[in-house]
């Protein structure tokens, strides 16, 4: 079923992108291997990011299996689709099961997608990242490939209204050169190096983005580039308030 449903979802997404004239610029698609396991690790700025990370792997003929919180699988609409596409549910209170399933998929030659920040970055910078992506790539002995997204936040992001029908939005999908973590290497050191790579590539993509020079004060532009997005410190406070609100509910 997975390979029936997944291509249908891809075809539908491509049709929507074309209808809305989403101006997608895929860079570095050659870094996604045509066969064998790989971890695609991406920054996270939009609820639609999985569509675009997956889109970046399509030139290599690969279908990406994403790790996503279990609540998405419980939804009456998204749940059946996520299961049919063989994505991997993550219970944040017991993540070992999802980790093991992801490693097994990698060893079986599949591509696994990970958002290492775990949640959307309100500041549109790279938050602290989890070490799971590095650990999985090292244990399965597969390449770890950094993916940088920019522009997707303008369509639908945390704390902003959906703008799913807005036309002509540029979206950049930048796929970097693979890293090759090995068993026994220092996981935290590798994770810090991965985050530095993600930060550097994101900054470059943001500065080269169409219209960036005229985006001073724009809500979708990060504060350090003159935008009105929250600073990392303000974003962290907003995230903490959201967690406390959920806890009280």
Short mmCIF file of C-alpha atoms in Angstrom, two decimals:
data_model
loop_
_atom_site.label_atom_id
_atom_site.label_comp_id
_atom_site.label_asym_id
_atom_site.label_seq_id
_atom_site.Cartn_x
_atom_site.Cartn_y
_atom_site.Cartn_z
CA UNK A 1 0.00 0.00 0.00
CA UNK A 2 2.81 2.41 0.84
CA UNK A 3 4.05 2.62 -2.71
CA UNK A 4 0.53 3.18 -4.01
CA UNK A 5 -0.37 5.94 -1.56
CA UNK A 6 2.99 7.74 -1.45
CA UNK A 7 3.17 8.40 -5.23
CA UNK A 8 -0.42 9.68 -5.16
CA UNK A 9 0.48 12.12 -2.38
CA UNK A 10 3.53 13.26 -4.35
CA UNK A 11 1.47 13.79 -7.49
CA UNK A 12 -1.12 15.79 -5.54
CA UNK A 13 1.53 17.94 -3.88
CA UNK A 14 3.23 18.64 -7.20
CA UNK A 15 -0.09 19.67 -8.70
CA UNK A 16 -0.73 22.09 -5.84
CA UNK A 17 2.77 23.54 -6.08
CA UNK A 18 2.25 24.11 -9.80
CA UNK A 19 -1.19 25.63 -9.35
CA UNK A 20 0.14 28.05 -6.75
CA UNK A 21 3.34 28.70 -8.69
CA UNK A 22 5.48 27.80 -5.69
CA UNK A 23 8.93 28.62 -7.00
CA UNK A 24 10.97 25.69 -5.70
CA UNK A 25 14.75 25.83 -6.02
CA UNK A 26 16.36 22.45 -5.23
CA UNK A 27 20.10 22.62 -4.74
CA UNK A 28 22.43 19.68 -4.16
CA UNK A 29 19.97 16.91 -5.05
CA UNK A 30 22.95 14.86 -6.23
CA UNK A 31 23.96 14.37 -2.59
CA UNK A 32 20.99 12.05 -1.97
CA UNK A 33 22.15 8.51 -2.78
CA UNK A 34 20.19 6.59 -5.41
CA UNK A 35 20.31 3.47 -3.24
CA UNK A 36 21.12 2.49 0.32
CA UNK A 37 20.16 4.03 3.62
CA UNK A 38 20.58 7.70 4.47
CA UNK A 39 19.39 10.16 7.10
CA UNK A 40 18.07 13.50 5.87
CA UNK A 41 18.26 15.96 8.76
CA UNK A 42 16.53 19.30 8.25
CA UNK A 43 15.83 22.56 9.99
CA UNK A 44 12.16 23.00 10.91
CA UNK A 45 10.27 26.23 10.19
CA UNK A 46 6.86 25.11 8.88
CA UNK A 47 4.16 22.49 9.29
CA UNK A 48 4.75 21.66 5.61
CA UNK A 49 8.46 20.96 5.83
CA UNK A 50 8.12 17.22 5.38
CA UNK A 51 6.63 17.81 1.91
CA UNK A 52 9.62 19.83 0.82
CA UNK A 53 12.34 17.64 2.34
CA UNK A 54 10.69 14.70 0.60
CA UNK A 55 10.51 16.70 -2.63
CA UNK A 56 14.27 17.24 -2.47
CA UNK A 57 14.88 13.48 -2.45
CA UNK A 58 12.71 12.77 -5.49
CA UNK A 59 15.36 13.48 -8.17
CA UNK A 60 17.28 10.51 -6.71
CA UNK A 61 14.14 8.41 -6.95
CA UNK A 62 13.89 8.08 -3.17
CA UNK A 63 10.86 8.09 -0.89
CA UNK A 64 11.62 9.51 2.55
CA UNK A 65 10.16 7.95 5.69
CA UNK A 66 9.75 10.69 8.28
CA UNK A 67 9.88 10.44 12.04
CA UNK A 68 6.86 12.34 13.40
CA UNK A 69 5.13 12.67 16.74
CA UNK A 70 2.57 9.97 17.41
CA UNK A 71 -0.28 12.50 17.65
CA UNK A 72 -0.09 13.00 13.88
CA UNK A 73 -0.77 9.29 13.43
CA UNK A 74 -3.81 9.50 15.72
CA UNK A 75 -5.50 12.16 13.59
CA UNK A 76 -8.43 10.78 11.55
CA UNK A 77 -7.17 12.34 8.30
CA UNK A 78 -3.39 12.42 8.55
CA UNK A 79 -3.09 9.17 10.51
CA UNK A 80 -4.10 6.74 7.74
CA UNK A 81 -1.93 8.60 5.23
CA UNK A 82 1.10 8.58 7.53
CA UNK A 83 0.75 4.86 8.17
CA UNK A 84 0.20 4.08 4.48
CA UNK A 85 3.37 5.97 3.59
CA UNK A 86 5.26 4.01 6.26
CA UNK A 87 6.38 7.01 8.25
CA UNK A 88 7.64 6.36 11.79
CA UNK A 89 5.58 7.43 14.85
CA UNK A 90 7.53 8.87 17.77
CA UNK A 91 6.31 8.74 21.36
CA UNK A 92 8.36 11.48 22.99
CA UNK A 93 7.97 9.85 26.40
CA UNK A 94 9.38 6.55 25.08
CA UNK A 95 11.50 7.26 22.04
CA UNK A 96 13.60 4.07 22.03
CA UNK A 97 11.04 2.16 19.98
CA UNK A 98 10.95 4.74 17.21
CA UNK A 99 14.74 4.98 17.23
CA UNK A 100 15.05 1.23 16.79
CA UNK A 101 12.54 1.18 13.94
CA UNK A 102 14.39 4.02 12.19
CA UNK A 103 17.75 2.22 12.46
CA UNK A 104 16.16 -0.96 11.07
CA UNK A 105 14.76 1.01 8.13
CA UNK A 106 18.18 2.55 7.46
CA UNK A 107 19.87 -0.84 7.53
CA UNK A 108 17.22 -2.08 5.09
CA UNK A 109 18.33 0.65 2.66
CA UNK A 110 15.64 3.28 3.23
CA UNK A 111 15.89 7.06 3.57
CA UNK A 112 14.72 8.43 6.93
CA UNK A 113 13.83 12.10 7.46
CA UNK A 114 14.48 13.77 10.82
CA UNK A 115 13.74 17.25 12.16
CA UNK A 116 16.45 17.35 14.79
CA UNK A 117 15.09 20.46 16.51
CA UNK A 118 11.97 18.38 17.30
CA UNK A 119 9.67 21.43 17.09
CA UNK A 120 9.27 24.37 14.73
CA UNK A 121 11.70 27.23 15.27
CA UNK A 122 9.72 30.43 15.80
CA UNK A 123 12.90 32.51 15.37
CA UNK A 124 13.67 30.86 12.01
CA UNK A 125 17.17 30.10 13.26
CA UNK A 126 18.49 26.65 14.20
CA UNK A 127 17.49 25.71 17.73
CA UNK A 128 19.41 23.24 19.89
CA UNK A 129 19.23 19.91 18.12
CA UNK A 130 18.80 16.37 19.42
CA UNK A 131 21.58 13.83 18.87
CA UNK A 132 19.28 11.10 17.51
CA UNK A 133 20.03 11.79 13.84
CA UNK A 134 23.77 11.45 14.40
CA UNK A 135 23.35 8.33 16.54
CA UNK A 136 21.10 6.64 13.95
CA UNK A 137 23.46 7.39 11.07
CA UNK A 138 26.45 6.12 13.06
CA UNK A 139 24.73 2.94 14.24
CA UNK A 140 23.39 2.07 10.77
CA UNK A 141 26.62 3.32 9.13
CA UNK A 142 24.81 5.45 6.57
CA UNK A 143 25.40 9.04 5.39
CA UNK A 144 23.92 11.94 7.32
CA UNK A 145 22.75 14.62 4.90
CA UNK A 146 21.91 18.16 6.08
CA UNK A 147 18.90 19.77 4.39
CA UNK A 148 18.11 23.47 4.67
CA UNK A 149 14.63 24.81 3.98
CA UNK A 150 13.68 28.44 3.56
CA UNK A 151 10.43 30.07 2.43
CA UNK A 152 8.12 27.34 3.72
CA UNK A 153 7.40 29.41 6.84
CA UNK A 154 5.55 31.91 4.66
CA UNK A 155 2.92 29.26 3.90
CA UNK A 156 2.16 27.87 7.37
CA UNK A 157 4.13 28.16 10.57
CA UNK A 158 3.62 28.25 14.31
CA UNK A 159 1.83 31.33 15.63
CA UNK A 160 0.81 32.64 12.21
CA UNK A 161 -2.36 32.13 10.12
CA UNK A 162 -2.23 29.62 7.29
CA UNK A 163 -1.42 31.11 3.89
CA UNK A 164 -1.78 27.93 1.87
CA UNK A 165 -3.30 29.63 -1.15
CA UNK A 166 -0.72 32.41 -1.46
CA UNK A 167 0.89 32.29 -4.88
CA UNK A 168 4.43 32.77 -6.20
CA UNK A 169 6.28 32.05 -2.91
CA UNK A 170 9.94 31.11 -3.46
CA UNK A 171 11.05 28.02 -1.53
CA UNK A 172 14.68 26.94 -1.28
CA UNK A 173 15.64 23.30 -0.61
CA UNK A 174 19.39 23.16 -0.06
CA UNK A 175 20.91 19.67 0.31
CA UNK A 176 24.42 19.64 1.68
CA UNK A 177 27.31 17.24 1.31
CA UNK A 178 26.92 14.06 3.38
CA UNK A 179 28.58 13.55 6.72
CA UNK A 180 29.66 10.04 7.71
CA UNK A 181 29.39 9.44 11.47
CA UNK A 182 30.98 6.20 12.64
CA UNK A 183 30.28 4.00 15.66
CA UNK A 184 32.42 5.01 18.60
CA UNK A 185 32.79 8.66 17.63
CA UNK A 186 31.82 11.37 20.12
CA UNK A 187 28.09 11.84 19.54
CA UNK A 188 27.85 15.24 21.21
CA UNK A 189 30.82 16.58 19.30
CA UNK A 190 29.34 15.36 16.01
CA UNK A 191 25.95 16.86 16.91
CA UNK A 192 27.57 20.23 17.63
CA UNK A 193 29.37 20.07 14.28
CA UNK A 194 26.09 19.18 12.53
CA UNK A 195 24.33 22.14 14.14
CA UNK A 196 27.15 24.48 13.08
CA UNK A 197 26.80 23.19 9.51
CA UNK A 198 23.04 23.68 9.59
CA UNK A 199 23.43 27.24 10.94
CA UNK A 200 25.99 28.17 8.30
CA UNK A 201 23.95 26.79 5.42
CA UNK A 202 20.71 28.36 6.68
CA UNK A 203 22.33 31.78 6.96
CA UNK A 204 23.63 31.50 3.39
CA UNK A 205 20.23 30.43 2.06
CA UNK A 206 18.46 33.23 3.93
CA UNK A 207 20.80 35.91 2.58
CA UNK A 208 20.49 34.63 -1.02
CA UNK A 209 16.70 34.21 -0.88
CA UNK A 210 14.74 36.15 -3.54
CA UNK A 211 13.55 39.44 -2.04
CA UNK A 212 15.69 39.12 1.09
CA UNK A 213 17.19 42.57 0.58
CA UNK A 214 13.71 44.14 0.69
CA UNK A 215 12.40 42.08 3.62
CA UNK A 216 13.37 44.39 6.49
CA UNK A 217 10.59 44.24 9.08
CA UNK A 218 8.93 41.21 7.49
CA UNK A 219 7.44 38.75 9.98
CA UNK A 220 9.02 35.81 8.13
CA UNK A 221 12.56 37.22 8.22
CA UNK A 222 14.80 36.40 11.24
CA UNK A 223 15.61 39.20 13.63
CA UNK A 224 19.37 39.10 12.96
CA UNK A 225 18.65 39.95 9.31
CA UNK A 226 16.35 42.84 10.18
CA UNK A 227 13.09 40.90 10.27
CA UNK A 228 10.28 40.94 12.80
CA UNK A 229 10.49 37.27 13.79
CA UNK A 230 11.13 36.65 17.51
CA UNK A 231 14.73 36.48 18.61
CA UNK A 232 15.91 33.02 19.75
CA UNK A 233 15.47 34.17 23.36
CA UNK A 234 11.93 35.43 22.74
CA UNK A 235 11.10 32.24 20.85
CA UNK A 236 12.35 30.12 23.74
CA UNK A 237 10.09 32.04 26.13
CA UNK A 238 7.11 31.50 23.84
CA UNK A 239 7.89 27.78 23.63
CA UNK A 240 8.14 27.56 27.42
CA UNK A 241 4.79 29.31 27.84
CA UNK A 242 3.20 26.92 25.34
CA UNK A 243 4.57 23.89 27.20
CA UNK A 244 3.24 25.22 30.50
CA UNK A 245 -0.17 25.84 28.96
CA UNK A 246 -0.29 22.25 27.67
CA UNK A 247 0.78 20.92 31.05
CA UNK A 248 -2.05 22.78 32.80
CA UNK A 249 -4.60 21.48 30.29
#
